[in-house]
Coordinates of C-alpha atoms in Angstrom, one line a residue:
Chain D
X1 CA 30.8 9.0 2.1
X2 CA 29.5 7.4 5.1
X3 CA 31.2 10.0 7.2
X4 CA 28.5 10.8 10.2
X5 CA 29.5 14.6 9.7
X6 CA 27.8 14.2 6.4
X7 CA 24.5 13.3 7.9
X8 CA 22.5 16.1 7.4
X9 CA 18.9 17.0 9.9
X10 CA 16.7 15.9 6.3
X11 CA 18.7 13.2 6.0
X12 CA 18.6 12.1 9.6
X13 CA 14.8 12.2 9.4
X14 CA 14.6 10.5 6.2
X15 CA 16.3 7.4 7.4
X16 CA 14.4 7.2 10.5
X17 CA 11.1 7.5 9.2
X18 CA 12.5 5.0 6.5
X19 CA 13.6 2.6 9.0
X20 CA 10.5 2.5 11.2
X21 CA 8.2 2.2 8.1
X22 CA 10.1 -0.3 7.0
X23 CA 9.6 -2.3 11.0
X24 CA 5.3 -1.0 11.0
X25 CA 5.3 -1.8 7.0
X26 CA 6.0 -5.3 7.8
X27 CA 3.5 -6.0 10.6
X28 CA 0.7 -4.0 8.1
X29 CA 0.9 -6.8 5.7
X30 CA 0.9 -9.0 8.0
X31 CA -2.3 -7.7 9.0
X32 CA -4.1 -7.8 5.5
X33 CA -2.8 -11.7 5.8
X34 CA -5.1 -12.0 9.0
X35 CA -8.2 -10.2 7.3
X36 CA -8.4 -11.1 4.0
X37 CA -8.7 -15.0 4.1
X38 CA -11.5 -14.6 7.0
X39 CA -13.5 -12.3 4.6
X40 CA -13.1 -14.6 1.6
X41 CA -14.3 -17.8 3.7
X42 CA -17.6 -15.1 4.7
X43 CA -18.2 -13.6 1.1
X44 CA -18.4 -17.1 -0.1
X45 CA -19.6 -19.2 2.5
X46 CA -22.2 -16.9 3.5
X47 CA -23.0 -16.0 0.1
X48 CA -23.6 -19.5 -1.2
X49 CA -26.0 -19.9 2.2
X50 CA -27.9 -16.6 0.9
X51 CA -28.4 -18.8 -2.7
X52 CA -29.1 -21.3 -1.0
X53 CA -31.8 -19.7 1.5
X54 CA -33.0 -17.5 -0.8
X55 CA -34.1 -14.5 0.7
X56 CA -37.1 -12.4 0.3
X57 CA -38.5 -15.7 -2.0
X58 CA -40.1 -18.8 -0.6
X59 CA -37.2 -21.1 -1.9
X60 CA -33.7 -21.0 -3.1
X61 CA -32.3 -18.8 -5.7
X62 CA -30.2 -21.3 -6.8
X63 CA -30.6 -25.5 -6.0
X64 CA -27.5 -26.0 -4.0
X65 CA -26.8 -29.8 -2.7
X66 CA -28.0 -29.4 0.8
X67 CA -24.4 -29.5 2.7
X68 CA -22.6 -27.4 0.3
X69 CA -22.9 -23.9 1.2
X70 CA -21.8 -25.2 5.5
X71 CA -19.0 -27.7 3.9
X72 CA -17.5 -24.7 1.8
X73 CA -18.2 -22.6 5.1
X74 CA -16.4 -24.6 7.3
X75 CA -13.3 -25.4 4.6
X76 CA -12.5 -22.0 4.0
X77 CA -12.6 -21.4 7.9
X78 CA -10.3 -24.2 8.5
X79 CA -7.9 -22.3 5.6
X80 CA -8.1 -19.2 7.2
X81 CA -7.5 -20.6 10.6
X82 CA -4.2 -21.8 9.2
X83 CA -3.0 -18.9 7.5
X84 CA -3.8 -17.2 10.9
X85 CA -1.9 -19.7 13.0
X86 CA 1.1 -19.7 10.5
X87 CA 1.5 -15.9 10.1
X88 CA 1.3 -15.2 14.1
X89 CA 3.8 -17.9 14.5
X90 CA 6.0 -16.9 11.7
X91 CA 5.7 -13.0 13.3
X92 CA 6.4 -14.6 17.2
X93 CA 9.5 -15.7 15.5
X94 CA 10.6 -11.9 14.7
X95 CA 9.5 -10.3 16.9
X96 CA 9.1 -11.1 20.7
X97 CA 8.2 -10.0 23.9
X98 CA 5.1 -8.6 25.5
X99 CA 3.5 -8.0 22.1
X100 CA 3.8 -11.8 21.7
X101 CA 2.6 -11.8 25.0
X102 CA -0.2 -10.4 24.8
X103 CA -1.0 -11.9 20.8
X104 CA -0.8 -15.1 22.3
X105 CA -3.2 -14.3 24.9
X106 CA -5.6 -12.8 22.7
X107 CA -5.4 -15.8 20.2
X108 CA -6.6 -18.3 23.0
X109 CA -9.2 -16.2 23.7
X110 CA -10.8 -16.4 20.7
X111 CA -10.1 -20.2 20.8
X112 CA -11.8 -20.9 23.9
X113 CA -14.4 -18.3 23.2
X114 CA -15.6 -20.7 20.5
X115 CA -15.1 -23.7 21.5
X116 CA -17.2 -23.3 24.7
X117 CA -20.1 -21.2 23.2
X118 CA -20.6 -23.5 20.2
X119 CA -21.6 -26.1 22.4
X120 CA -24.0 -23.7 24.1
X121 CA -25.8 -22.4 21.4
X122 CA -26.0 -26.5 19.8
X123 CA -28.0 -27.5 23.2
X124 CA -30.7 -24.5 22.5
X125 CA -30.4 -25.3 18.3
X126 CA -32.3 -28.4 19.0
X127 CA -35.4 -26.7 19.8
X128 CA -35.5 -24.6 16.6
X129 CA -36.4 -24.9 13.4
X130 CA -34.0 -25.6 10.7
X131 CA -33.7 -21.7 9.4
X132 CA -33.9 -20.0 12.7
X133 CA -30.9 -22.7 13.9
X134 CA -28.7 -21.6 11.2
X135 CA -29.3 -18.0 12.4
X136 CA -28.4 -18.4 16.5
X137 CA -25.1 -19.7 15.0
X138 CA -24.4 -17.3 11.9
X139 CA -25.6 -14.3 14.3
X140 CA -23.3 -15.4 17.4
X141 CA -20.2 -16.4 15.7
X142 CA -20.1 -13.2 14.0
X143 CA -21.0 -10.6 17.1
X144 CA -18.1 -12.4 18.9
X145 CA -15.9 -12.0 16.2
X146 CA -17.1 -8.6 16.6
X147 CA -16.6 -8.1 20.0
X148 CA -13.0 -9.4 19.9
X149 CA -12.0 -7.1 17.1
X150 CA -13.2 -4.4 19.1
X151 CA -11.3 -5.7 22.5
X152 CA -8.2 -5.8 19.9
X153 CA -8.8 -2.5 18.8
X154 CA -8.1 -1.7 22.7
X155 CA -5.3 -3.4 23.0
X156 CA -3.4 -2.1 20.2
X157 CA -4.7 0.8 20.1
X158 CA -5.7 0.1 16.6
X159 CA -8.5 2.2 14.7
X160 CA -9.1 0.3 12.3
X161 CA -10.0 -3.0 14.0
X162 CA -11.7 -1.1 16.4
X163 CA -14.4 0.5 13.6
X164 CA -14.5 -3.2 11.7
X165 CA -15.3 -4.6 15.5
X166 CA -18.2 -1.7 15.5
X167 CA -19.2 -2.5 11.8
X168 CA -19.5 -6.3 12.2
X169 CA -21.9 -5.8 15.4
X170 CA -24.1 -3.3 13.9
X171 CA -24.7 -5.2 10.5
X172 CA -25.3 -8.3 12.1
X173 CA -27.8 -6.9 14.5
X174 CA -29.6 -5.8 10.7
X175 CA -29.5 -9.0 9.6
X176 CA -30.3 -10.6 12.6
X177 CA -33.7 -8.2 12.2
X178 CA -34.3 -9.0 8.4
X179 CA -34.0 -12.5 9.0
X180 CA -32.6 -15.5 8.1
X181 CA -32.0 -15.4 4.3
X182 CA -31.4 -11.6 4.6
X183 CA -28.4 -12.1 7.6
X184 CA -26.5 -14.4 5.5
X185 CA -26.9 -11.9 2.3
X186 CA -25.7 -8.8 4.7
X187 CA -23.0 -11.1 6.3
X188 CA -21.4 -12.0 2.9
X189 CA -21.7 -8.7 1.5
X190 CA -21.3 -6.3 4.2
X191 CA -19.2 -8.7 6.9
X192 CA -16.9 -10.3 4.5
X193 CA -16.4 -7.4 2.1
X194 CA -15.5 -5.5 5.3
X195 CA -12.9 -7.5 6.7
X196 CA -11.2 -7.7 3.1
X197 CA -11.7 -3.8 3.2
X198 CA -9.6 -4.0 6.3
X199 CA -7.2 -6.1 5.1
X200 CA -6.9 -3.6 1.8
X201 CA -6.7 -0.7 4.5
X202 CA -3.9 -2.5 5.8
X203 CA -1.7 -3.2 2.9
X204 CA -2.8 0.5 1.4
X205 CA -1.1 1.8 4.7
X206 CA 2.0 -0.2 4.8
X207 CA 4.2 2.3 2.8
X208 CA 3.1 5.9 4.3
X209 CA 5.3 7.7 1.6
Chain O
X1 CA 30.6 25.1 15.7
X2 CA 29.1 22.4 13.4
X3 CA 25.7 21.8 13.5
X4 CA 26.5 18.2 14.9
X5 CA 28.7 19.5 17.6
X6 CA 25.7 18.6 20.2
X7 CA 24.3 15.6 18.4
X8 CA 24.9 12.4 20.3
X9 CA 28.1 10.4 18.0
X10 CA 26.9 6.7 19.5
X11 CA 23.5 8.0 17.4
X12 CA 24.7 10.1 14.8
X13 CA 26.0 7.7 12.0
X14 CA 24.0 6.6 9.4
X15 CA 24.4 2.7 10.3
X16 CA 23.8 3.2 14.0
X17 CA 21.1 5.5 13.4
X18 CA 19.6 3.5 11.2
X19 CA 19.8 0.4 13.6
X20 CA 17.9 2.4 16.5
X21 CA 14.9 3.9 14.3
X22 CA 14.5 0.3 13.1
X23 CA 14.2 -1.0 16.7
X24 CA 12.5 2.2 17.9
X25 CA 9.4 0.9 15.6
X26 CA 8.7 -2.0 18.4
X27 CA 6.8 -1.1 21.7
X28 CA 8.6 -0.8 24.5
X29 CA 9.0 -4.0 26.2
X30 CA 9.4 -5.7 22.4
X31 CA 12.6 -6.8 21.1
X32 CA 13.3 -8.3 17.6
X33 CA 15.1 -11.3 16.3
X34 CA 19.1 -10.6 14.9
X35 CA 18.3 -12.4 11.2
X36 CA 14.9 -10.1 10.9
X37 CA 16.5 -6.8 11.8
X38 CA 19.6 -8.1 9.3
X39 CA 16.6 -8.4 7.1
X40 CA 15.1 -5.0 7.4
X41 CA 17.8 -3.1 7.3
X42 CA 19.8 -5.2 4.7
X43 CA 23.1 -5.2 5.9
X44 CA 26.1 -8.0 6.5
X45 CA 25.9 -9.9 9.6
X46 CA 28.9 -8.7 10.4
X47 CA 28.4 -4.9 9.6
X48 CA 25.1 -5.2 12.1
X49 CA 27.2 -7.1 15.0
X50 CA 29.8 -4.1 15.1
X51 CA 27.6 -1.6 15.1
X52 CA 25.2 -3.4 17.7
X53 CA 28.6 -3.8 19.8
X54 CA 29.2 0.0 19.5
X55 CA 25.3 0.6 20.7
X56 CA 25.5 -2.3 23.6
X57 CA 28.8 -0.5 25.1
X58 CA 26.5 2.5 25.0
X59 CA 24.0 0.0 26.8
X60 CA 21.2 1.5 24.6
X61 CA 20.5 -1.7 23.1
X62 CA 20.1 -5.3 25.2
X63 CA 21.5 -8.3 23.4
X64 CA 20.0 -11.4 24.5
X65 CA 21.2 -15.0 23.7
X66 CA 18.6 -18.0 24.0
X67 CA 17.6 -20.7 23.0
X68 CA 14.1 -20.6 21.0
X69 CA 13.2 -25.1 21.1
X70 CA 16.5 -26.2 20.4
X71 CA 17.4 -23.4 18.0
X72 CA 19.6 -20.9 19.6
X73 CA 18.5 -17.5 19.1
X74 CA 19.9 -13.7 19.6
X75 CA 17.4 -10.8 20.6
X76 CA 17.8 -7.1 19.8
X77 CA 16.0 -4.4 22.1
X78 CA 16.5 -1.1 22.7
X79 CA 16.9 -0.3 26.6
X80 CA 15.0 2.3 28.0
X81 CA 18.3 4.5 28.2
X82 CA 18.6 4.1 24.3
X83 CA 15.0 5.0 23.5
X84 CA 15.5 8.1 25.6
X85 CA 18.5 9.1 23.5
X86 CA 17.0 8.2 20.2
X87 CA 14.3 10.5 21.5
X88 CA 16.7 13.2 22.6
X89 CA 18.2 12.9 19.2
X90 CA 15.2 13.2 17.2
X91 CA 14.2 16.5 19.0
X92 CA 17.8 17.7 18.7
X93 CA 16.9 17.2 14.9
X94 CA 14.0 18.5 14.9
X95 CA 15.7 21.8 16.5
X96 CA 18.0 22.0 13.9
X97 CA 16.0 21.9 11.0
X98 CA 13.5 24.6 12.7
X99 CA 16.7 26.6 13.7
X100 CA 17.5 26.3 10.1
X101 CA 14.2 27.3 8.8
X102 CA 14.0 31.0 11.4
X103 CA 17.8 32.1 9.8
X104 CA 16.3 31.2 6.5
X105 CA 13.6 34.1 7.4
X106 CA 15.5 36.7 9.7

C-alpha cells in the first residue's frame, strides 16, 4: 500500500500541500497568540480610559477610581507581554535559523524602542496638563506600535501586518485630532478590535482547505 | 513507460515526500527541530530517522547535532540541492497531471 508506484500526481500534490499547511498552519496560530492578547489589553484598557474621560461630556461617563483604567492598562500589558515572550520562545525552540534571527532582532527592537522613548515623552509630560499627558503617551505608544507592524510587514513579507501597521497609524492620527476622550474611544474600538481582527485573520487562515 | 519512470525515487515515496514538503514550508536558511517535525508529520522516531538517513545520503537534507543550553538538540534542513529537487519534482508533477488533462481532450 505504501508502494511509491502507487503515488499518483493528485496524490503527490495532496500530501504536499498537506504537509506545508500543516508547517504555515502552525506558525498562523501562533500569530493570532501574538495579536489577540495585545488587542484585549487595548479594548479594555483603553475603553475603561474612554469611561473614565468621558468624551464629548464635561466629566466621566462612568466614576472610575482614579488609577483603575492605567492599572488594568498596564496589567493586561504586562499579560500580553508574557504570552508574547513565551510563544516566540516556545516557536525559537522549533524552528531555528535566520527566521529566529531576525524575530529576535525585531523583538529587541520594539523593547528598546520603548524603553528609551518612554522616558522622552515623561520629561515633555511634565509641562502638560493632566488630559493632554495621557494623550502624548496613548498617541506615541500606539503609532510606534504602528510603525513596527508595518516594518514587520516588510520583513516577512506579511499583508496582513502590513495593513494593521497602516490601520493603527491612520486611526490614531483621528484620534489624536478628536481629542483626548475621543483617542482612547477610537483606540479601544478601532486599535484593539483591529489587532484581534488580525489575530481572527490569522487563525481563519491557518487551514487553507 | 510508467508515468514515474522520470520522477526522482529519493522524492517519490509517500514518507520521504512527505518529509521534504514539510521542511519545504520553512524559508530558506530555516531549519526545524527533529521532535517538531516528528510532531507534524506524526510518525515514529524511528520511521523519520530512516527516511531522514535515505534523504541525507541524498544530501538534500542537513542534519545538525547541538547542543541548545545543556539540552542536546538535532536540526532538520533541507540543503539547497534538496529544495531544488523538491522543486524539480513538483513541476515534474505538475507536468503530468497537465499531460494527463491534454490526452483527456485529444
Amino acid at each position: 500500500m505504501t508502494n511509491p508506484d502507487d503515488l499518483t500526481p493528485e496524490e503527490s500534490l495532496r500530501l504536499i500541500a498537506q504537509e506545508r499547511a500543516a508547517v504555515t498552519g502552525r506558525h498562523r496560530s501562533n500569530m493570532a497568540l501574538y495579536y489577540v492578547p495585545w488587542g484585549l489589553a487595548w479594548l479594555i484598557g483603553f475603553g475603561l480610559l474612554t469611561l473614565d474621560q468621558g468624551p464629548g461630556s464635561d466629566g466621566p461617563w462612568v466614576d472610575l477610581p482614579d488609577a483603575l483604567p492605567l492599572v488594568v492598562l498596564f496589567a493586561l500589558m504586562a499579560v500580553a507581554t508574557a504570552v508574547t515572550v513565551v510563544t516566540s520562545t516556545r516557536e525559537a525552540r522549533q524552528v531555528g535559523g535566520e527566521s529566529n534571527r531576525r524575530g529576535a532582532m525585531y523583538g529587541l527592537s520594539w523593547a528598546l524602542a520603548f524603553g528609551t522613548i518612554f522616558p522622552i515623552l515623561g520629561r515633555f509630560a511634565d509641562h502638560l496638563p493632566e488630559d493632554q499627558r495621557g494623550l502624548l503617551f496613548g498617541s506615541v505608544s500606539v503609532a510606534l506600535s504602528g510603525v513596527f507592524y508595518l516594518a514587520g510587514g516588510a520583513i516577512w513579507l506579511d499583508w496582513g501586518m502590513f495593513v494593521l501597521g497602516g490601520w493603527l497609524l491612520v486611526v490614531n492620527l483621528a484620534g489624536v485630532l478628536a481629542g483626548p476622550g475621543w483617542h482612547s474611544l477610537i483606540i479601544a474600538v478601532a486599535g484593539g478590535g483591529g489587532l484581534v481582527a488580525a489575530g481572527l485573520v490569522a487563525l481563519a487562515r491557518r487551514s487553507p482547505s | 513507460m510508467t508515468p514515474s519512470a522520470d520522477l526522482d525515487p529519493v522524492i517519490h515515496a509517500q514518507a520521504r515526500l512527505r518529509v521534504v514538503a514539510a521542511l519545504s514550508a520553512l524559508p530558506p536558511g530555516d531549519h526545524m527541530t527533529f521532535p517538531y517535525l516528528q510532531k507534524v508529520l506524526d510518525m515514529t522516531a524511528g520511521n523519520l530517522s530512516v527516511h531522514l538517513g535515505k534523504l541525507e545520503e541524498a544530501r538534500y537534507v542537513e542534519i545538525t547535532k547541538t547542543h541548545q543550553g545543556r539540552r542536546p538538540v538535532t536540526y532538520v534542513a533541507l540543503t539547497s540541492r534538496g529544495r531544488a529537487a523538491f522543486d524539480d519534482y513538483t513541476a515534474a508533477i505538475r507536468a503530468l497531471l497537465d499531460g494527463a488533462a491534454v490526452t483527456e481532450h485529444p
